CSV table of C-alpha atoms and ligand atoms in Angstrom, one decimal:
chain,number,residue,atom,x,y,z
A,440,MET,CA,9.2,-12.4,-6.5
A,441,VAL,CA,7.6,-12.5,-3.1
A,442,LYS,CA,4.0,-13.1,-3.2
A,443,ALA,CA,1.8,-11.5,-0.4
A,444,VAL,CA,-1.4,-12.8,-1.4
A,445,GLN,CA,-2.6,-15.4,-3.9
A,446,TRP,CA,-5.8,-16.9,-5.2
A,447,LYS,CA,-6.2,-20.5,-4.9
A,448,GLU,CA,-8.9,-23.0,-5.9
A,449,ASP,CA,-10.5,-23.1,-2.5
A,450,CYS,CA,-8.8,-20.5,-0.4
A,451,VAL,CA,-7.1,-17.0,-0.3
A,452,ARG,CA,-3.4,-17.7,0.4
A,453,ILE,CA,-1.9,-14.9,2.6
A,454,LEU,CA,1.9,-14.8,3.6
A,455,ASP,CA,2.0,-14.1,7.4
A,456,GLN,CA,3.9,-10.9,7.6
A,457,SER,CA,3.7,-11.0,11.3
A,458,ARG,CA,6.4,-13.8,11.3
A,459,LEU,CA,8.8,-12.3,8.8
A,460,PRO,CA,11.8,-12.4,8.7
A,461,HIS,CA,12.2,-15.4,10.7
A,462,GLU,CA,9.5,-17.7,9.4
A,463,VAL,CA,7.7,-18.0,5.8
A,464,THR,CA,4.6,-19.4,6.6
A,465,TYR,CA,1.0,-18.8,4.8
A,466,ILE,CA,-2.5,-18.6,6.1
A,467,ASP,CA,-5.3,-20.3,3.9
A,468,CYS,CA,-8.3,-18.1,4.3
A,469,THR,CA,-11.5,-19.9,3.4
A,470,ASP,CA,-13.9,-16.9,3.9
A,471,TYR,CA,-13.9,-13.2,4.4
A,472,LEU,CA,-14.0,-13.3,8.2
A,473,MET,CA,-10.4,-15.1,7.9
A,474,VAL,CA,-9.4,-12.3,5.4
A,475,ALA,CA,-10.7,-9.4,7.6
A,476,GLU,CA,-8.8,-11.0,10.7
A,477,THR,CA,-5.4,-11.0,8.8
A,478,ILE,CA,-5.7,-7.5,7.6
A,479,LYS,CA,-6.8,-6.3,10.9
A,480,THR,CA,-4.0,-8.1,12.7
A,481,LEU,CA,-1.3,-6.9,10.2
A,482,LYS,CA,-0.7,-10.4,8.8
A,483,ILE,CA,-1.2,-8.8,5.5
A,484,ARG,CA,-0.6,-5.0,5.3
A,485,GLY,CA,0.3,-2.3,3.0
A,486,ALA,CA,-2.4,-0.3,0.9
A,487,PRO,CA,-2.4,-2.3,-2.4
A,488,ALA,CA,-2.0,-5.7,-0.8
A,489,ILE,CA,-5.1,-5.3,1.5
A,490,GLY,CA,-7.2,-3.9,-1.3
A,491,ILE,CA,-6.4,-7.2,-3.3
A,492,ALA,CA,-6.8,-9.6,-0.1
A,493,ALA,CA,-10.3,-7.9,0.4
A,494,ALA,CA,-11.4,-8.4,-3.3
A,495,MET,CA,-10.2,-11.9,-3.2
A,496,GLY,CA,-11.9,-12.5,0.2
A,497,LEU,CA,-15.3,-11.2,-1.2
A,498,ALA,CA,-14.8,-13.3,-4.2
A,499,ARG,CA,-14.0,-16.4,-2.2
A,500,THR,CA,-17.0,-16.0,0.0
A,501,ALA,CA,-19.3,-15.2,-2.8
A,502,GLN,CA,-18.9,-18.7,-4.1
A,503,ASP,CA,-20.5,-20.1,-1.0
A,504,ILE,CA,-23.6,-17.9,-1.1
A,505,GLU,CA,-26.8,-19.6,-2.1
A,506,ALA,CA,-29.0,-17.0,-3.9
A,507,SER,CA,-31.5,-17.2,-6.6
A,508,SER,CA,-31.6,-13.5,-7.8
A,509,TYR,CA,-29.3,-10.8,-8.2
A,510,GLU,CA,-30.7,-8.7,-5.5
A,511,ASP,CA,-30.6,-11.7,-3.1
A,512,PHE,CA,-26.9,-12.3,-4.1
A,513,VAL,CA,-26.0,-8.6,-3.7
A,514,LYS,CA,-27.8,-8.4,-0.3
A,515,ALA,CA,-25.8,-11.4,0.8
A,516,LEU,CA,-22.4,-9.6,-0.3
A,517,LYS,CA,-23.3,-6.3,1.5
A,518,PRO,CA,-22.3,-7.3,5.2
A,519,VAL,CA,-19.1,-9.1,3.6
A,520,MET,CA,-18.1,-5.8,1.9
A,521,ASP,CA,-18.9,-3.8,5.2
A,522,THR,CA,-16.7,-6.1,7.4
A,523,LEU,CA,-13.9,-5.8,5.0
A,524,LEU,CA,-14.1,-2.2,4.9
A,525,GLN,CA,-14.1,-1.7,8.6
A,526,THR,CA,-10.9,-3.4,9.0
A,527,ARG,CA,-8.5,-0.7,8.4
A,528,PRO,CA,-9.4,3.1,7.9
A,529,THR,CA,-6.6,5.0,6.4
A,530,ALA,CA,-5.7,3.1,3.1
A,531,VAL,CA,-8.3,4.0,0.3
A,532,ASN,CA,-7.5,0.8,-1.5
A,533,ILE,CA,-10.0,-1.7,0.2
A,534,LYS,CA,-12.8,1.0,-0.6
A,535,TRP,CA,-11.4,1.3,-4.1
A,536,ALA,CA,-11.5,-2.6,-4.5
A,537,MET,CA,-15.1,-2.8,-3.1
A,538,GLN,CA,-16.4,-0.1,-5.5
A,539,ARG,CA,-14.8,-1.9,-8.4
A,540,MET,CA,-16.4,-5.4,-7.5
A,541,THR,CA,-19.8,-3.3,-6.9
A,542,ARG,CA,-19.6,-1.6,-10.2
A,543,LEU,CA,-18.8,-5.1,-11.9
A,544,LEU,CA,-21.9,-6.4,-10.4
A,545,GLN,CA,-24.0,-3.5,-11.3
A,546,LYS,CA,-22.8,-3.8,-14.9
A,547,ASN,CA,-23.6,-7.5,-15.0
A,548,ARG,CA,-26.9,-7.5,-13.2
A,549,ASP,CA,-28.7,-9.7,-16.1
A,550,GLU,CA,-26.1,-12.4,-15.6
A,551,THR,CA,-26.9,-15.6,-13.6
A,552,VAL,CA,-25.8,-15.7,-9.9
A,553,GLU,CA,-23.2,-18.7,-11.2
A,554,ARG,CA,-21.8,-16.3,-13.7
A,555,LEU,CA,-21.6,-13.5,-11.1
A,556,LYS,CA,-19.5,-15.7,-8.9
A,557,GLU,CA,-17.2,-16.5,-11.8
A,558,LEU,CA,-16.8,-12.7,-12.8
A,559,LEU,CA,-15.9,-11.9,-9.2
A,560,ILE,CA,-13.1,-14.2,-9.2
A,561,GLU,CA,-11.9,-13.0,-12.5
A,562,GLU,CA,-12.2,-9.5,-11.4
A,563,ALA,CA,-10.2,-10.2,-7.9
A,564,LYS,CA,-7.4,-12.0,-10.3
A,565,ALA,CA,-7.3,-9.0,-12.6
A,566,ILE,CA,-7.0,-6.6,-9.5
A,567,LEU,CA,-3.7,-8.4,-8.4
A,568,GLU,CA,-2.4,-8.9,-12.0
A,569,GLU,CA,-3.1,-5.1,-12.9
A,570,ASP,CA,-1.4,-4.1,-9.7
A,571,ILE,CA,2.1,-5.7,-10.7
A,572,GLU,CA,1.8,-4.0,-14.1
A,573,VAL,CA,0.9,-0.5,-12.4
A,574,ASN,CA,4.0,-1.0,-10.2
A,575,ARG,CA,6.2,-1.8,-13.0
A,576,ALA,CA,5.0,1.4,-14.9
A,577,ILE,CA,5.5,3.4,-11.6
A,578,GLY,CA,9.2,2.1,-11.7
A,579,VAL,CA,9.8,3.0,-15.3
A,580,TRP,CA,8.5,6.6,-14.6
A,581,GLY,CA,10.3,6.9,-11.1
A,582,ALA,CA,13.8,5.4,-12.2
A,583,GLN,CA,14.7,8.6,-14.1
A,584,PHE,CA,15.1,10.4,-10.7
A,585,ILE,CA,17.4,7.9,-9.4
A,586,ARG,CA,21.1,8.5,-10.6
A,587,ASP,CA,24.0,6.0,-10.8
A,588,GLY,CA,25.5,5.9,-7.5
A,589,ASP,CA,22.6,7.2,-5.4
A,590,THR,CA,21.5,6.2,-2.1
A,591,VAL,CA,17.6,6.1,-1.7
A,592,LEU,CA,16.0,6.6,1.8
A,593,THR,CA,12.6,4.7,2.5
A,594,HIS,CA,10.2,4.4,5.1
A,595,CYS,CA,7.9,1.3,6.1
A,596,ASN,CA,7.5,-1.4,3.6
A,597,ALA,CA,6.0,0.0,0.2
A,598,GLY,CA,7.7,-3.0,-1.6
A,599,ALA,CA,6.4,-6.4,-3.0
A,600,LEU,CA,4.9,-7.4,0.3
A,601,ALA,CA,2.9,-4.4,0.5
A,602,THR,CA,1.3,-4.9,-3.0
A,603,GLY,CA,0.7,-7.5,-5.7
A,604,GLY,CA,4.4,-7.7,-6.4
A,605,TYR,CA,7.3,-5.4,-7.3
A,606,GLY,CA,6.2,-2.7,-4.9
A,607,THR,CA,5.5,1.1,-5.4
A,608,ALA,CA,8.4,2.9,-3.5
A,609,THR,CA,10.7,0.0,-4.3
A,610,ALA,CA,9.8,-0.3,-8.1
A,611,PRO,CA,12.0,2.8,-9.2
A,612,ILE,CA,14.9,1.4,-7.3
A,613,LEU,CA,14.4,-2.2,-9.0
A,614,VAL,CA,14.0,-0.4,-12.6
A,615,ALA,CA,17.2,1.7,-11.7
A,616,LEU,CA,19.1,-1.3,-10.9
A,617,GLU,CA,18.0,-3.1,-14.1
A,618,GLN,CA,19.2,-0.1,-16.0
A,619,GLY,CA,22.6,-0.8,-14.8
A,620,LYS,CA,22.6,2.0,-12.1
A,621,LYS,CA,24.3,1.3,-8.7
A,622,VAL,CA,21.7,2.1,-6.2
A,623,ARG,CA,21.8,1.7,-2.4
A,624,VAL,CA,18.8,1.6,-0.1
A,625,ILE,CA,18.4,2.9,3.3
A,626,ALA,CA,15.4,1.5,5.4
A,627,ASP,CA,14.0,3.3,8.3
A,628,GLU,CA,13.2,0.7,10.8
A,629,THR,CA,9.6,2.0,11.3
A,630,ARG,CA,8.6,1.7,14.9
A,631,PRO,CA,6.5,0.3,16.4
A,632,VAL,CA,5.7,-2.6,14.0
A,633,LEU,CA,9.3,-2.4,12.2
A,634,GLN,CA,8.1,-2.7,8.5
A,635,GLY,CA,11.2,-1.2,7.6
A,636,ALA,CA,13.7,-3.6,9.6
A,637,ARG,CA,11.7,-6.8,9.3
A,638,LEU,CA,10.0,-6.4,5.9
A,639,THR,CA,11.8,-4.0,3.5
A,640,ALA,CA,15.1,-5.3,4.7
A,641,TRP,CA,14.1,-8.8,4.1
A,642,GLU,CA,12.6,-8.5,0.6
A,643,LEU,CA,15.3,-6.3,-0.6
A,644,MET,CA,17.9,-8.6,0.5
A,645,GLN,CA,16.1,-11.5,-1.2
A,646,ALA,CA,16.1,-9.4,-4.5
A,647,GLY,CA,19.9,-9.0,-4.0
A,648,VAL,CA,19.6,-5.1,-3.5
A,649,ASP,CA,22.2,-3.4,-1.1
A,650,VAL,CA,20.1,-2.3,1.9
A,651,THR,CA,20.9,-0.8,5.4
A,652,VAL,CA,18.6,-0.6,8.2
A,653,ILE,CA,18.7,2.6,10.4
A,654,THR,CA,16.8,3.6,13.4
A,655,ASP,CA,14.1,6.1,12.7
A,656,ASN,CA,15.8,8.7,14.5
A,657,SER,CA,19.0,8.5,12.2
A,658,ALA,CA,17.6,9.9,9.1
A,659,GLY,CA,18.2,13.5,9.7
A,660,ALA,CA,21.8,13.0,10.9
A,661,LEU,CA,22.5,10.9,7.8
A,662,MET,CA,21.1,13.6,5.7
A,663,ARG,CA,23.3,16.2,7.0
A,664,ARG,CA,26.1,13.8,6.6
A,665,GLY,CA,25.4,13.7,2.7
A,666,GLU,CA,24.7,10.0,2.9
A,667,ILE,CA,21.0,10.2,1.5
A,668,ASP,CA,20.4,11.5,-2.2
A,669,LEU,CA,16.7,11.2,-2.3
A,670,CYS,CA,13.7,9.7,-0.6
A,671,ILE,CA,10.9,7.5,-2.1
A,672,VAL,CA,8.0,6.4,0.2
A,673,GLY,CA,4.6,4.8,-0.6
A,674,THR,CA,1.2,5.9,0.5
A,675,ASP,CA,-2.1,4.8,2.1
A,676,ARG,CA,-4.1,7.7,0.7
A,677,THR,CA,-3.3,10.5,-1.4
A,678,VAL,CA,-5.9,13.2,-1.9
A,679,ARG,CA,-6.9,15.9,-4.3
A,680,ASN,CA,-4.5,18.7,-3.0
A,681,GLY,CA,-1.6,16.4,-3.1
A,682,ASP,CA,-1.3,15.6,0.7
A,683,VAL,CA,-0.2,12.1,1.4
A,684,ALA,CA,-1.2,9.9,4.2
A,685,ASN,CA,1.6,7.3,4.9
A,686,LYS,CA,3.2,5.3,7.9
A,687,ILE,CA,3.6,7.3,10.9
A,688,GLY,CA,7.2,9.0,10.7
A,689,THR,CA,6.9,9.9,6.9
A,690,TYR,CA,6.0,13.5,7.7
A,691,MET,CA,9.3,13.9,9.9
A,692,VAL,CA,11.2,12.4,6.9
A,693,ALA,CA,9.6,14.7,4.4
A,694,VAL,CA,10.4,17.9,6.5
A,695,LEU,CA,14.0,16.6,7.1
A,696,ALA,CA,14.4,16.1,3.3
A,697,LYS,CA,13.2,19.7,2.6
A,698,GLU,CA,15.5,21.1,5.4
A,699,ASN,CA,18.3,19.2,3.7
A,700,GLY,CA,17.6,20.1,0.2
A,701,LEU,CA,16.7,16.6,-0.8
A,702,PRO,CA,13.9,15.4,-3.2
A,703,PHE,CA,11.0,13.5,-1.6
A,704,TYR,CA,9.1,11.5,-3.8
A,705,VAL,CA,5.9,9.5,-3.1
A,706,ALA,CA,5.1,6.3,-5.4
A,707,ALA,CA,1.3,6.3,-5.7
A,708,PRO,CA,-0.8,3.6,-7.8
A,709,LEU,CA,-4.2,5.5,-8.9
A,710,SER,CA,-6.0,2.9,-6.6
A,711,SER,CA,-4.3,4.8,-3.7
A,712,ILE,CA,-5.4,8.2,-4.7
A,713,ASP,CA,-8.6,9.2,-3.3
A,714,PHE,CA,-10.1,12.1,-5.6
A,715,SER,CA,-13.3,12.5,-3.2
A,716,ILE,CA,-11.3,14.1,-0.4
A,717,PRO,CA,-10.0,17.5,-0.9
A,718,SER,CA,-7.4,17.8,1.6
A,719,GLY,CA,-5.2,15.7,4.0
A,720,GLU,CA,-7.0,16.6,7.3
A,721,MET,CA,-10.0,14.9,6.2
A,722,ILE,CA,-8.1,11.4,5.9
A,723,PRO,CA,-9.0,9.2,8.8
A,724,ILE,CA,-6.0,8.1,10.8
A,725,GLU,CA,-6.0,4.6,12.4
A,726,GLU,CA,-4.9,4.5,16.1
A,727,ARG,CA,-3.5,1.1,17.0
A,728,SER,CA,-3.3,-0.7,20.3
A,729,GLU,CA,-1.0,0.6,23.2
A,730,GLU,CA,0.7,-2.6,23.2
A,731,GLU,CA,2.4,-2.1,19.9
A,732,VAL,CA,4.3,0.7,21.7
A,733,THR,CA,4.8,-0.5,25.3
A,734,HIS,CA,6.0,-4.0,24.2
A,735,ILE,CA,8.6,-5.5,22.0
A,736,SER,CA,8.6,-9.0,21.2
A,737,GLY,CA,6.2,-9.7,23.9
A,738,LYS,CA,8.4,-7.9,26.5
A,739,GLN,CA,7.2,-4.8,28.2
A,740,ILE,CA,9.7,-1.9,27.9
A,741,THR,CA,7.5,0.9,29.5
A,742,PRO,CA,6.4,1.7,33.1
A,743,ASP,CA,3.1,0.0,34.1
A,744,GLY,CA,0.2,2.2,33.4
A,745,VAL,CA,2.0,5.0,31.3
A,746,LYS,CA,0.0,6.8,28.8
A,747,VAL,CA,0.5,6.0,25.0
A,748,ILE,CA,-0.4,7.6,21.7
A,749,ASN,CA,0.0,5.2,18.8
A,750,LEU,CA,-1.2,6.7,15.4
A,751,ALA,CA,-0.4,4.3,12.6
A,752,PHE,CA,-0.2,7.1,10.0
A,753,ASP,CA,0.5,10.7,9.2
A,754,VAL,CA,-0.2,13.2,6.8
A,755,THR,CA,2.6,15.0,4.8
A,756,PRO,CA,1.4,18.2,3.3
A,757,ALA,CA,1.9,18.5,-0.4
A,758,ARG,CA,4.3,21.3,0.0
A,759,TYR,CA,6.9,18.8,1.1
A,760,VAL,CA,6.4,16.6,-1.7
A,761,THR,CA,8.6,17.0,-4.8
A,762,ALA,CA,6.6,14.8,-7.2
A,763,ILE,CA,3.8,11.9,-7.0
A,764,ILE,CA,4.9,9.2,-9.2
A,765,THR,CA,1.8,7.1,-10.7
A,766,GLU,CA,1.5,4.6,-13.4
A,767,LYS,CA,0.6,7.5,-15.9
A,768,GLY,CA,3.6,9.6,-15.0
A,769,ALA,CA,5.3,11.9,-12.3
A,770,PHE,CA,3.3,15.1,-11.3
A,771,ARG,CA,3.5,17.9,-9.1
A,772,PRO,CA,1.3,17.3,-6.2
A,773,LYS,CA,-0.9,20.4,-7.1
A,774,ASP,CA,-1.6,18.6,-10.5
A,775,ILE,CA,-2.6,15.1,-9.1
A,776,LYS,CA,-6.4,16.1,-8.8
A,777,LYS,CA,-6.5,16.8,-12.8
A,778,LEU,CA,-5.9,12.9,-13.2
A,779,ALA,CA,-9.5,12.4,-12.4
A,780,SER,CA,-10.5,14.2,-15.3
A,781,GLU,CA,-10.8,12.8,-18.9
A,782,GLY,CA,-9.1,13.9,-21.7
A,783,ILE,CA,-6.2,15.8,-20.1
A,784,ASN,CA,-2.8,16.3,-21.9
A,785,LEU,CA,-0.9,14.2,-19.4
A,786,GLU,CA,2.5,14.9,-21.2
A,787,GLU,CA,2.2,18.7,-20.5
A,788,LEU,CA,1.5,17.8,-16.7
A,789,ARG,CA,4.4,15.1,-16.4
A,790,ILE,CA,7.4,16.4,-14.6
A,791,LYS,CA,10.9,15.1,-15.9
A,792,ALA,CA,14.2,14.5,-13.9
B,1260,MRU,O1,0.5,-0.3,8.6
B,1260,MRU,P1,0.8,-0.8,7.2
B,1260,MRU,O2,2.0,-1.7,7.4
B,1260,MRU,O3,-0.3,-1.2,6.3
B,1260,MRU,O4,1.3,0.6,6.5
B,1260,MRU,C1,1.8,0.5,5.1
B,1260,MRU,C2,2.2,1.8,4.6
B,1260,MRU,O5,2.3,3.0,5.4
B,1260,MRU,C3,2.8,1.7,3.3
B,1260,MRU,O6,4.1,2.4,3.3
B,1260,MRU,C4,1.9,2.2,2.3
B,1260,MRU,O7,0.7,1.4,2.5
B,1260,MRU,C5,2.2,2.2,1.0
B,1260,MRU,S1,2.5,0.4,0.5
B,1260,MRU,C6,2.6,0.3,-1.2
C-alpha cells in the first residue's frame, strides 16, 4: 500500500506527491515548519493525509521543546498549532487533529513534560492507524452500492495518497473488488493540479485496478452514453446539513449525475465532518495561485496578463448527494447531523443498497 506519510524516529516522512507519477521521492521533515511547507505546496494533500501530517509535525516539534511545566510546554506548542492550522483552510482535518492533540494534553496535564512528549507521538501514530481502519470500514459500508460490472466515476484523489492508507472514495471500490465484483474506475483528470490524472490513476494502477482517465469536461457525455453507473468522491469538509466541500468540479459532477439519474456518493470519515457549521456557504474556500491555471508543467498557456479565478474547492448542496458513507454506515445527508449525538440508533438511520 502507498504510504503518503510515515512517522520515523527523527522525522515525519512525506511522499512528495508533486513529483508523482514520474518520481517516487520522500521529504524528511524534521520540524513543523517543514511539514507546514509540504502541506501548503501540495507535496502532501488530501484532507485526512494533511490532518495526519499536521499531528505528526506537532509531535515531532514537541520533542525539541525545552519546558519545565505543563503551562510552558503548551504555550510553546501554540504557535506550532497556529502555523499548521493556517496552511490550508478548507479541509477540516487539521483542525480536527489539533483539537484531538489539545484534548490529549488537557487530559494529561498532571503528567511530566517528558511523558506528554511520548503521549503526543503515540496519539499521532494512533491517528494514522485509526484512519486506515476507518477507511476500511467505509469500504465495507460502501461496497454494497457497487454492483458486479459497474463503472465508478471519481473526482480528484481520495485514495491511499490522500489518507493514511486505503483511501476514502477508493475504499468501496477496493472492497467490491475483494468481494469478487468486476469494477472499472473512471478518473476525472481534475484541473488544475491534476490529482486524478497523476495520483488516482497512478495509485489504482499500482493496486491493479482497471482505471481510465478522462478530461473533466467528458464526464457528462460519458454519463449520457451510459458508460458510468455511479459516482463516489471524497470530501474536505462535510457540514451539519449534509452539504459537501470537495475539490473544484465536484459540484458539476454531482449536478450531472442527478440529471442523468445516477447515484452520487460521498465517502466521509467522521474526521472530515464539521458538526459546528450548519451549512455549506460557511465553509472557507481556499483560493490558490493564478499560476496553477496559467501554466502547465512550467509553460505559460494563457495570454500575458489575463485575469484568473482559481478556487480550489466547491460546495455540493446536500440535495445532489445520494448518501454519505462514513465508518459508521451510509446515511442520507439530512441525517448526518444526528451522528454528533450520543445514543442514537444507527441501524434505523443507515441506508442500504
Ligand atoms: O487540494 P487537494 O488535493 O488537497 O484536494 C483533495 C480533495 O479534494 C480530496 O478529494 C479530499 O480531500 C478528500 S481526500 C480523502
